[in-house]
PDB file of C-alpha atoms in Angstrom:
ATOM      1  CA  MET A   1     107.938  78.897  76.515  1.00 80.00           C
ATOM      2  CA  ALA A   2     111.596  78.935  77.527  1.00 89.00           C
ATOM      3  CA  LEU A   3     113.018  80.679  80.550  1.00 94.00           C
ATOM      4  CA  SER A   4     115.084  83.783  79.833  1.00 96.00           C
ATOM      5  CA  SER A   5     117.867  85.438  81.748  1.00 96.00           C
ATOM      6  CA  MET A   6     117.977  89.224  81.937  1.00 96.00           C
ATOM      7  CA  THR A   7     121.672  89.395  81.041  1.00 96.00           C
ATOM      8  CA  GLY A   8     122.977  89.169  77.507  1.00 96.00           C
ATOM      9  CA  PHE A   9     124.990  90.778  74.713  1.00 97.00           C
ATOM     10  CA  ALA A  10     124.548  91.146  70.954  1.00 98.00           C
ATOM     11  CA  ARG A  11     126.249  93.024  68.142  1.00 98.00           C
ATOM     12  CA  LYS A  12     125.162  93.584  64.561  1.00 97.00           C
ATOM     13  CA  HIS A  13     126.777  95.617  61.799  1.00 97.00           C
ATOM     14  CA  GLY A  14     126.260  96.259  58.126  1.00 96.00           C
ATOM     15  CA  ALA A  15     126.601  98.702  55.260  1.00 95.00           C
ATOM     16  CA  ILE A  16     124.339 100.238  52.629  1.00 93.00           C
ATOM     17  CA  GLY A  17     125.572 102.661  50.003  1.00 88.00           C
ATOM     18  CA  SER A  18     128.105 104.973  51.625  1.00 87.00           C
ATOM     19  CA  TYR A  19     126.790 104.236  55.127  1.00 92.00           C
ATOM     20  CA  SER A  20     128.266 101.707  57.529  1.00 95.00           C
ATOM     21  CA  TRP A  21     126.555 101.081  60.860  1.00 97.00           C
ATOM     22  CA  ALA A  22     126.842  98.930  63.981  1.00 98.00           C
ATOM     23  CA  TRP A  23     124.514  98.163  66.888  1.00 98.00           C
ATOM     24  CA  GLU A  24     125.809  96.977  70.258  1.00 98.00           C
ATOM     25  CA  LEU A  25     123.289  95.767  72.829  1.00 98.00           C
ATOM     26  CA  LYS A  26     123.804  94.566  76.380  1.00 97.00           C
ATOM     27  CA  SER A  27     121.217  93.878  79.056  1.00 97.00           C
ATOM     28  CA  VAL A  28     121.384  93.566  82.831  1.00 96.00           C
ATOM     29  CA  ASN A  29     118.930  92.846  85.642  1.00 95.00           C
ATOM     30  CA  ALA A  30     116.107  95.292  86.391  1.00 94.00           C
ATOM     31  CA  LYS A  31     112.632  95.274  87.929  1.00 92.00           C
ATOM     32  CA  GLY A  32     111.018  96.275  84.619  1.00 94.00           C
ATOM     33  CA  LEU A  33     112.017  96.946  81.011  1.00 95.00           C
ATOM     34  CA  ASP A  34     114.232  99.983  80.483  1.00 96.00           C
ATOM     35  CA  LEU A  35     115.686 100.607  77.010  1.00 96.00           C
ATOM     36  CA  ARG A  36     118.481 103.176  76.966  1.00 97.00           C
ATOM     37  CA  LEU A  37     119.613 104.144  73.471  1.00 97.00           C
ATOM     38  CA  ARG A  38     122.621 106.204  72.436  1.00 96.00           C
ATOM     39  CA  LEU A  39     122.139 107.419  68.885  1.00 96.00           C
ATOM     40  CA  PRO A  40     124.283 109.625  66.660  1.00 92.00           C
ATOM     41  CA  GLN A  41     122.966 113.124  66.093  1.00 86.00           C
ATOM     42  CA  GLY A  42     120.290 113.178  63.438  1.00 86.00           C
ATOM     43  CA  TRP A  43     119.297 109.498  63.751  1.00 93.00           C
ATOM     44  CA  ASP A  44     116.336 109.944  66.088  1.00 92.00           C
ATOM     45  CA  ALA A  45     114.006 108.449  63.456  1.00 93.00           C
ATOM     46  CA  VAL A  46     115.149 104.912  64.327  1.00 96.00           C
ATOM     47  CA  GLU A  47     114.352 105.265  68.057  1.00 96.00           C
ATOM     48  CA  VAL A  48     110.584 104.657  67.997  1.00 96.00           C
ATOM     49  CA  PRO A  49     110.665 101.465  65.874  1.00 97.00           C
ATOM     50  CA  ALA A  50     113.583 100.206  67.975  1.00 97.00           C
ATOM     51  CA  ARG A  51     111.661 100.728  71.219  1.00 96.00           C
ATOM     52  CA  ASN A  52     108.547  99.103  69.782  1.00 97.00           C
ATOM     53  CA  ARG A  53     110.518  96.019  68.752  1.00 97.00           C
ATOM     54  CA  ALA A  54     112.286  95.730  72.097  1.00 97.00           C
ATOM     55  CA  THR A  55     108.934  95.946  73.918  1.00 96.00           C
ATOM     56  CA  GLU A  56     107.546  93.120  71.750  1.00 96.00           C
ATOM     57  CA  LEU A  57     110.409  90.731  72.521  1.00 96.00           C
ATOM     58  CA  LEU A  58     111.540  91.631  76.053  1.00 96.00           C
ATOM     59  CA  ALA A  59     109.667  91.823  79.345  1.00 94.00           C
ATOM     60  CA  ARG A  60     112.337  92.835  81.871  1.00 95.00           C
ATOM     61  CA  GLY A  61     115.888  94.115  82.056  1.00 96.00           C
ATOM     62  CA  THR A  62     117.821  97.312  81.440  1.00 97.00           C
ATOM     63  CA  VAL A  63     118.995  97.219  77.825  1.00 97.00           C
ATOM     64  CA  TYR A  64     121.797  99.536  76.722  1.00 98.00           C
ATOM     65  CA  GLY A  65     121.856 100.069  72.962  1.00 98.00           C
ATOM     66  CA  THR A  66     124.580 102.012  71.149  1.00 98.00           C
ATOM     67  CA  LEU A  67     124.414 102.860  67.444  1.00 97.00           C
ATOM     68  CA  THR A  68     127.404 104.070  65.440  1.00 97.00           C
ATOM     69  CA  VAL A  69     127.053 105.275  61.836  1.00 94.00           C
ATOM     70  CA  ASP A  70     129.808 106.354  59.444  1.00 90.00           C
ATOM     71  CA  ARG A  71     129.858 107.534  55.849  1.00 83.00           C
ATOM     72  CA  GLU A  72     132.843 106.760  53.700  1.00 79.00           C
ATOM     73  CA  GLY A  73     134.222 109.275  51.222  1.00 70.00           C
ATOM     74  CA  VAL A  74     131.903 112.091  52.345  1.00 67.00           C
ATOM     75  CA  ALA A  75     133.191 115.059  54.318  1.00 66.00           C
ATOM     76  CA  PRO A  76     130.876 116.321  57.076  1.00 68.00           C
ATOM     77  CA  VAL A  77     129.672 119.928  56.993  1.00 73.00           C
ATOM     78  CA  VAL A  78     129.057 121.976  60.140  1.00 77.00           C
ATOM     79  CA  ARG A  79     126.075 124.310  59.835  1.00 78.00           C
ATOM     80  CA  VAL A  80     124.502 126.792  62.238  1.00 84.00           C
ATOM     81  CA  ASN A  81     120.748 126.429  62.600  1.00 84.00           C
ATOM     82  CA  GLU A  82     119.854 130.114  62.353  1.00 86.00           C
ATOM     83  CA  PRO A  83     116.243 129.929  63.641  1.00 87.00           C
ATOM     84  CA  VAL A  84     117.330 128.023  66.749  1.00 84.00           C
ATOM     85  CA  LEU A  85     120.296 130.350  67.342  1.00 84.00           C
ATOM     86  CA  ASN A  86     118.093 133.456  66.988  1.00 87.00           C
ATOM     87  CA  ALA A  87     115.592 132.018  69.469  1.00 87.00           C
ATOM     88  CA  VAL A  88     118.392 131.315  71.960  1.00 81.00           C
ATOM     89  CA  LEU A  89     119.860 134.815  71.606  1.00 84.00           C
ATOM     90  CA  ALA A  90     116.424 136.413  72.016  1.00 84.00           C
ATOM     91  CA  THR A  91     115.860 134.459  75.216  1.00 82.00           C
ATOM     92  CA  ILE A  92     119.295 135.454  76.561  1.00 80.00           C
ATOM     93  CA  LYS A  93     118.559 139.107  75.798  1.00 78.00           C
ATOM     94  CA  ALA A  94     115.144 138.950  77.481  1.00 78.00           C
ATOM     95  CA  LEU A  95     116.619 137.437  80.633  1.00 77.00           C
ATOM     96  CA  GLY A  96     119.646 139.720  80.705  1.00 72.00           C
ATOM     97  CA  GLY A  97     117.832 142.540  82.520  1.00 70.00           C
ATOM     98  CA  ARG A  98     116.155 140.196  85.018  1.00 76.00           C
ATOM     99  CA  ILE A  99     118.999 137.951  86.163  1.00 76.00           C
ATOM    100  CA  GLU A 100     122.443 138.999  87.324  1.00 74.00           C
ATOM    101  CA  ALA A 101     124.835 136.636  85.596  1.00 73.00           C
ATOM    102  CA  ALA A 102     127.976 136.654  83.492  1.00 77.00           C
ATOM    103  CA  PRO A 103     127.402 137.032  79.750  1.00 78.00           C
ATOM    104  CA  PRO A 104     127.133 133.666  77.984  1.00 79.00           C
ATOM    105  CA  ARG A 105     130.215 132.428  76.168  1.00 83.00           C
ATOM    106  CA  LEU A 106     130.136 131.523  72.505  1.00 81.00           C
ATOM    107  CA  ASP A 107     131.186 127.916  73.136  1.00 80.00           C
ATOM    108  CA  GLY A 108     128.345 127.552  75.647  1.00 81.00           C
ATOM    109  CA  ILE A 109     125.759 128.838  73.143  1.00 81.00           C
ATOM    110  CA  LEU A 110     127.056 126.621  70.338  1.00 78.00           C
ATOM    111  CA  SER A 111     126.966 123.550  72.618  1.00 82.00           C
ATOM    112  CA  LEU A 112     123.195 123.867  73.071  1.00 82.00           C
ATOM    113  CA  LYS A 113     121.287 121.092  71.344  1.00 79.00           C
ATOM    114  CA  GLY A 114     120.086 122.043  67.873  1.00 80.00           C
ATOM    115  CA  VAL A 115     122.243 125.153  67.427  1.00 83.00           C
ATOM    116  CA  ILE A 116     124.948 123.297  65.511  1.00 83.00           C
ATOM    117  CA  GLU A 117     124.062 120.652  62.925  1.00 75.00           C
ATOM    118  CA  ILE A 118     126.567 118.251  61.391  1.00 70.00           C
ATOM    119  CA  ILE A 119     125.352 117.161  57.990  1.00 66.00           C
ATOM    120  CA  ASP A 120     126.637 115.566  54.829  1.00 62.00           C
ATOM    121  CA  GLU A 121     126.329 118.135  52.107  1.00 60.00           C
ATOM    122  CA  ASP A 122     125.517 115.688  49.344  1.00 65.00           C
ATOM    123  CA  GLU A 123     123.216 113.443  51.409  1.00 70.00           C
ATOM    124  CA  LYS A 124     120.110 112.591  49.412  1.00 80.00           C
ATOM    125  CA  PRO A 125     116.782 111.980  51.174  1.00 83.00           C
ATOM    126  CA  ASP A 126     116.287 108.621  49.438  1.00 88.00           C
ATOM    127  CA  ASP A 127     119.754 107.437  50.497  1.00 87.00           C
ATOM    128  CA  ARG A 128     119.134 108.529  54.076  1.00 88.00           C
ATOM    129  CA  SER A 129     115.734 106.797  54.204  1.00 93.00           C
ATOM    130  CA  ALA A 130     117.267 103.572  52.913  1.00 95.00           C
ATOM    131  CA  ALA A 131     120.007 103.809  55.541  1.00 94.00           C
ATOM    132  CA  GLU A 132     117.464 104.361  58.324  1.00 95.00           C
ATOM    133  CA  ARG A 133     115.509 101.299  57.212  1.00 96.00           C
ATOM    134  CA  ALA A 134     118.702  99.212  57.175  1.00 97.00           C
ATOM    135  CA  VAL A 135     119.694 100.450  60.636  1.00 97.00           C
ATOM    136  CA  THR A 136     116.204  99.685  61.975  1.00 97.00           C
ATOM    137  CA  GLU A 137     116.314  96.179  60.532  1.00 97.00           C
ATOM    138  CA  GLY A 138     119.772  95.780  62.024  1.00 98.00           C
ATOM    139  CA  PHE A 139     118.342  96.571  65.447  1.00 98.00           C
ATOM    140  CA  HIS A 140     115.630  93.956  64.945  1.00 97.00           C
ATOM    141  CA  GLN A 141     118.308  91.363  64.199  1.00 98.00           C
ATOM    142  CA  ALA A 142     120.454  92.460  67.135  1.00 98.00           C
ATOM    143  CA  VAL A 143     117.607  92.298  69.646  1.00 98.00           C
ATOM    144  CA  ALA A 144     116.639  88.854  68.285  1.00 97.00           C
ATOM    145  CA  ASP A 145     120.218  87.685  68.915  1.00 98.00           C
ATOM    146  CA  LEU A 146     120.013  89.194  72.400  1.00 98.00           C
ATOM    147  CA  VAL A 147     116.823  87.234  73.078  1.00 97.00           C
ATOM    148  CA  THR A 148     118.504  84.026  71.882  1.00 97.00           C
ATOM    149  CA  MET A 149     121.460  84.543  74.214  1.00 97.00           C
ATOM    150  CA  ARG A 150     119.173  85.354  77.150  1.00 97.00           C
ATOM    151  CA  ARG A 151     117.191  82.179  76.513  1.00 96.00           C
ATOM    152  CA  ARG A 152     120.330  80.036  76.410  1.00 96.00           C
ATOM    153  CA  GLU A 153     121.363  81.452  79.754  1.00 96.00           C
ATOM    154  CA  GLY A 154     117.801  81.052  81.017  1.00 96.00           C
ATOM    155  CA  GLU A 155     117.916  77.346  80.148  1.00 95.00           C
ATOM    156  CA  THR A 156     121.038  76.952  82.286  1.00 96.00           C
ATOM    157  CA  LEU A 157     119.410  78.902  85.120  1.00 96.00           C
ATOM    158  CA  GLY A 158     116.374  76.635  84.908  1.00 96.00           C
ATOM    159  CA  GLN A 159     118.591  73.582  85.442  1.00 96.00           C
ATOM    160  CA  VAL A 160     120.271  75.219  88.442  1.00 97.00           C
ATOM    161  CA  LEU A 161     116.921  76.219  89.960  1.00 97.00           C
ATOM    162  CA  THR A 162     115.513  72.728  89.466  1.00 97.00           C
ATOM    163  CA  GLN A 163     118.549  71.308  91.257  1.00 97.00           C
ATOM    164  CA  ARG A 164     118.039  73.749  94.150  1.00 97.00           C
ATOM    165  CA  LEU A 165     114.371  72.734  94.421  1.00 97.00           C
ATOM    166  CA  GLY A 166     115.462  69.097  94.650  1.00 97.00           C
ATOM    167  CA  GLU A 167     117.806  70.018  97.498  1.00 97.00           C
ATOM    168  CA  ILE A 168     115.004  71.919  99.260  1.00 96.00           C
ATOM    169  CA  GLY A 169     112.730  68.872  98.964  1.00 95.00           C
ATOM    170  CA  ALA A 170     115.453  66.583 100.352  1.00 95.00           C
ATOM    171  CA  LEU A 171     116.098  68.898 103.307  1.00 94.00           C
ATOM    172  CA  ALA A 172     112.363  69.111 104.031  1.00 93.00           C
ATOM    173  CA  ALA A 173     112.256  65.307 104.126  1.00 92.00           C
ATOM    174  CA  ARG A 174     115.282  65.310 106.431  1.00 91.00           C
ATOM    175  CA  ALA A 175     113.523  67.794 108.739  1.00 88.00           C
ATOM    176  CA  GLU A 176     110.417  65.632 108.758  1.00 85.00           C
ATOM    177  CA  ALA A 177     112.463  62.582 109.722  1.00 84.00           C
ATOM    178  CA  ALA A 178     114.367  64.380 112.520  1.00 78.00           C
ATOM    179  CA  PRO A 179     114.263  62.376 115.792  1.00 71.00           C
ATOM    180  CA  GLY A 180     112.913  65.407 117.652  1.00 64.00           C
ATOM    181  CA  ARG A 181     109.687  65.229 115.632  1.00 59.00           C
ATOM    182  CA  ARG A 182     108.776  61.720 116.833  1.00 62.00           C
ATOM    183  CA  PRO A 183     105.674  61.626 119.064  1.00 59.00           C
ATOM    184  CA  GLU A 184     107.570  60.146 121.987  1.00 60.00           C
ATOM    185  CA  ALA A 185     110.239  62.852 121.772  1.00 63.00           C
ATOM    186  CA  ILE A 186     107.616  65.622 121.662  1.00 63.00           C
ATOM    187  CA  LYS A 187     105.773  63.983 124.592  1.00 64.00           C
ATOM    188  CA  ALA A 188     108.986  63.814 126.606  1.00 66.00           C
ATOM    189  CA  ARG A 189     109.759  67.494 125.961  1.00 67.00           C
ATOM    190  CA  ILE A 190     106.230  68.501 126.955  1.00 65.00           C
ATOM    191  CA  ALA A 191     106.483  66.486 130.170  1.00 66.00           C
ATOM    192  CA  GLU A 192     109.847  68.069 130.951  1.00 69.00           C
ATOM    193  CA  GLN A 193     108.593  71.606 130.363  1.00 65.00           C
ATOM    194  CA  ILE A 194     105.442  71.030 132.435  1.00 66.00           C
ATOM    195  CA  ALA A 195     107.606  69.681 135.244  1.00 72.00           C
ATOM    196  CA  THR A 196     109.652  72.866 135.051  1.00 73.00           C
ATOM    197  CA  LEU A 197     106.477  74.943 135.294  1.00 65.00           C
ATOM    198  CA  LEU A 198     105.324  72.970 138.355  1.00 66.00           C
ATOM    199  CA  ASP A 199     108.688  73.448 140.034  1.00 70.00           C
ATOM    200  CA  ALA A 200     108.418  77.190 139.425  1.00 68.00           C
ATOM    201  CA  SER A 201     104.936  77.437 140.890  1.00 65.00           C
ATOM    202  CA  SER A 202     102.443  75.124 142.564  1.00 62.00           C
ATOM    203  CA  ARG A 203      99.504  77.358 141.709  1.00 64.00           C
ATOM    204  CA  PHE A 204      98.840  75.928 138.224  1.00 61.00           C
ATOM    205  CA  ASP A 205      95.457  74.271 137.954  1.00 63.00           C
ATOM    206  CA  PRO A 206      94.777  71.265 135.656  1.00 61.00           C
ATOM    207  CA  ASP A 207      93.052  73.386 133.015  1.00 64.00           C
ATOM    208  CA  ARG A 208      96.000  75.764 132.833  1.00 62.00           C
ATOM    209  CA  LEU A 209      98.407  72.847 132.541  1.00 57.00           C
ATOM    210  CA  HIS A 210      96.322  71.393 129.723  1.00 58.00           C
ATOM    211  CA  GLN A 211      96.420  74.698 127.880  1.00 64.00           C
ATOM    212  CA  GLU A 212     100.187  74.978 128.353  1.00 58.00           C
ATOM    213  CA  ALA A 213     100.653  71.454 127.029  1.00 58.00           C
ATOM    214  CA  ILE A 214      98.618  72.251 123.918  1.00 60.00           C
ATOM    215  CA  LEU A 215     100.631  75.444 123.380  1.00 61.00           C
ATOM    216  CA  ILE A 216     103.953  73.641 123.723  1.00 59.00           C
ATOM    217  CA  ALA A 217     102.818  70.900 121.331  1.00 58.00           C
ATOM    218  CA  SER A 218     101.632  73.411 118.742  1.00 61.00           C
ATOM    219  CA  LYS A 219     104.937  75.287 118.898  1.00 62.00           C
ATOM    220  CA  ALA A 220     106.844  72.060 118.347  1.00 62.00           C
ATOM    221  CA  ASP A 221     104.757  70.970 115.357  1.00 72.00           C
ATOM    222  CA  ILE A 222     106.166  71.920 111.921  1.00 82.00           C
ATOM    223  CA  ARG A 223     103.664  69.926 109.875  1.00 83.00           C
ATOM    224  CA  GLU A 224     102.082  73.043 108.360  1.00 88.00           C
ATOM    225  CA  GLU A 225     105.485  74.500 107.430  1.00 90.00           C
ATOM    226  CA  LEU A 226     106.527  71.253 105.726  1.00 92.00           C
ATOM    227  CA  ASP A 227     103.240  71.089 103.815  1.00 93.00           C
ATOM    228  CA  ARG A 228     103.639  74.685 102.620  1.00 94.00           C
ATOM    229  CA  LEU A 229     107.241  74.008 101.612  1.00 95.00           C
ATOM    230  CA  ALA A 230     106.078  71.085  99.477  1.00 95.00           C
ATOM    231  CA  SER A 231     103.369  73.253  97.916  1.00 96.00           C
ATOM    232  CA  HIS A 232     105.802  76.089  97.118  1.00 97.00           C
ATOM    233  CA  VAL A 233     108.321  73.669  95.602  1.00 97.00           C
ATOM    234  CA  ALA A 234     105.629  72.134  93.394  1.00 97.00           C
ATOM    235  CA  GLN A 235     104.472  75.570  92.251  1.00 97.00           C
ATOM    236  CA  ALA A 236     108.044  76.652  91.497  1.00 97.00           C
ATOM    237  CA  ARG A 237     108.623  73.514  89.411  1.00 97.00           C
ATOM    238  CA  HIS A 238     105.438  74.261  87.500  1.00 96.00           C
ATOM    239  CA  LEU A 239     106.544  77.841  86.744  1.00 96.00           C
ATOM    240  CA  ILE A 240     109.973  76.713  85.576  1.00 96.00           C
ATOM    241  CA  ALA A 241     108.365  74.151  83.252  1.00 94.00           C
ATOM    242  CA  GLU A 242     105.888  76.781  82.024  1.00 93.00           C
ATOM    243  CA  GLY A 243     108.691  79.224  81.180  1.00 93.00           C
ATOM    244  CA  GLY A 244     108.263  82.766  79.930  1.00 92.00           C
ATOM    245  CA  ALA A 245     108.563  85.855  82.129  1.00 93.00           C
ATOM    246  CA  VAL A 246     108.101  84.088  85.494  1.00 95.00           C
ATOM    247  CA  GLY A 247     110.957  85.735  87.391  1.00 95.00           C
ATOM    248  CA  ARG A 248     108.753  87.882  89.620  1.00 95.00           C
ATOM    249  CA  ARG A 249     106.489  84.984  90.588  1.00 96.00           C
ATOM    250  CA  LEU A 250     109.485  82.788  91.396  1.00 97.00           C
ATOM    251  CA  ASP A 251     110.941  85.619  93.461  1.00 96.00           C
ATOM    252  CA  PHE A 252     107.716  85.733  95.487  1.00 96.00           C
ATOM    253  CA  LEU A 253     107.881  81.963  96.028  1.00 96.00           C
ATOM    254  CA  SER A 254     111.515  82.252  97.160  1.00 96.00           C
ATOM    255  CA  GLN A 255     110.386  84.699  99.841  1.00 96.00           C
ATOM    256  CA  GLU A 256     107.703  82.256 100.966  1.00 96.00           C
ATOM    257  CA  LEU A 257     110.227  79.397 101.054  1.00 96.00           C
ATOM    258  CA  ASN A 258     112.489  81.534 103.210  1.00 96.00           C
ATOM    259  CA  ARG A 259     109.598  82.318 105.556  1.00 95.00           C
ATOM    260  CA  GLU A 260     108.886  78.611 106.122  1.00 94.00           C
ATOM    261  CA  ALA A 261     112.590  77.839 106.661  1.00 94.00           C
ATOM    262  CA  ASN A 262     112.815  80.594 109.283  1.00 93.00           C
ATOM    263  CA  THR A 263     109.735  79.252 111.091  1.00 91.00           C
ATOM    264  CA  ILE A 264     111.142  75.714 111.139  1.00 89.00           C
ATOM    265  CA  CYS A 265     114.356  77.022 112.713  1.00 87.00           C
ATOM    266  CA  SER A 266     112.469  79.063 115.299  1.00 84.00           C
ATOM    267  CA  LYS A 267     110.302  76.090 116.315  1.00 80.00           C
ATOM    268  CA  SER A 268     113.173  73.631 116.508  1.00 77.00           C
ATOM    269  CA  ASN A 269     114.519  72.401 119.841  1.00 72.00           C
ATOM    270  CA  ASP A 270     116.320  69.458 118.286  1.00 77.00           C
ATOM    271  CA  VAL A 271     119.901  69.587 116.942  1.00 84.00           C
ATOM    272  CA  GLU A 272     119.166  67.569 113.791  1.00 84.00           C
ATOM    273  CA  LEU A 273     116.094  69.652 112.968  1.00 84.00           C
ATOM    274  CA  THR A 274     118.026  72.873 113.561  1.00 88.00           C
ATOM    275  CA  ASN A 275     120.843  71.759 111.259  1.00 91.00           C
ATOM    276  CA  ALA A 276     118.349  70.798 108.547  1.00 91.00           C
ATOM    277  CA  GLY A 277     116.592  74.153 108.938  1.00 91.00           C
ATOM    278  CA  LEU A 278     119.846  76.122 108.642  1.00 94.00           C
ATOM    279  CA  GLU A 279     120.892  74.205 105.530  1.00 96.00           C
ATOM    280  CA  LEU A 280     117.415  74.785 104.145  1.00 95.00           C
ATOM    281  CA  LYS A 281     117.795  78.534 104.669  1.00 95.00           C
ATOM    282  CA  SER A 282     121.135  78.475 102.822  1.00 96.00           C
ATOM    283  CA  VAL A 283     119.751  76.602  99.798  1.00 97.00           C
ATOM    284  CA  VAL A 284     116.653  78.836  99.660  1.00 97.00           C
ATOM    285  CA  GLU A 285     118.926  81.890  99.609  1.00 96.00           C
ATOM    286  CA  GLN A 286     120.902  80.385  96.709  1.00 96.00           C
ATOM    287  CA  PHE A 287     117.609  79.758  94.912  1.00 97.00           C
ATOM    288  CA  ARG A 288     116.512  83.376  95.508  1.00 96.00           C
ATOM    289  CA  GLU A 289     119.811  84.797  94.210  1.00 96.00           C
ATOM    290  CA  GLN A 290     119.544  82.812  90.966  1.00 96.00           C
ATOM    291  CA  VAL A 291     115.903  83.820  90.510  1.00 96.00           C
ATOM    292  CA  GLN A 292     116.989  87.490  90.507  1.00 95.00           C
ATOM    293  CA  ASN A 293     118.588  86.865  87.097  1.00 95.00           C
ATOM    294  CA  LEU A 294     115.385  85.601  85.452  1.00 96.00           C
ATOM    295  CA  GLU A 295     113.181  87.700  83.207  1.00 95.00           C
TER     296      GLU A 295
END
C-alpha cells in the first residue's frame, strides 16, 4: 500500500435535471478521522452515505466537506412548518410563568431550526431522489480524488522520510567512529577521573575504585543506544515500504529515535561525539515533523 498524507483538496460538480451541485473537500492533520459536512437545508439524506464512504477510504485527518445545490428556473417558496411552530409557542407559553425573561421576538422564533422551510413548490419526489443519488455519487468521486491527492503527497513524504533515515544512519556511524569512543580514550578518561577521586579523598578502597571505574565506563558506553538507533531506523524503513496508515507507528518510532539521541548527547564527553549527537537530534526532529503529516 502507498503512504498517504493527511492534507489534500478535491472539488467535484455536476448537474441533473434542474439541479446543479458542487462538492468541495479539504483535509488537514488530525489524530483521528473527523468528517465535518456543511449541507444545504433539506439535504440531510446525503450525509450518512457520505460519512460511510469517507470512513471506508480514509483513516485519519479532519475533512471539511461543503455541498452547494442550486435549481435553475425554479423560484423558492418559504413555508412555515405549523406543527413545529405550535410546539415552540406552547413551550414558550409553558415557561413564561416560570422564568423571568423578555418576550421572544418574532425573528428569534422564526430562526429556530425547522420553523421555516425553504422548498421548491414544483419539486417532484422522483426528481429529488435522482438529485440526491447524483450528489451522493459526486461525493464518492470527490473523496476518491482527495485520496489520490493525499497519496501523491504521501509518496513525496516517503522520499523525504527515507532521506532523513539515511542521514540518521550516517550520523550514528559518525558517532560510533568518534575518537572519544576508542578503548584507549575511554581508558584514559577513566584513569583521569579516578585520579581526581583519589586527590579528593584518600579513603577509597580498591573495591570502591573498581566499582567507580565500572560506573564511569558504563556511562561512557553508547553501544546500546547505537544498536537501538539501528533497530528503529530499520523498523521505520519497513513501515514506509509497507505503506498504508502507518503515521502513528512512525510517530512512536520518532519519539524513540529522539530518546536515543538525547542519551548519546548526555553520555558524551567528546566534542566530535557531542556534535554528532546534536546533529542527530536535529535530523530526528525534522523526521518527526514530517511524520506528523502522514495518515
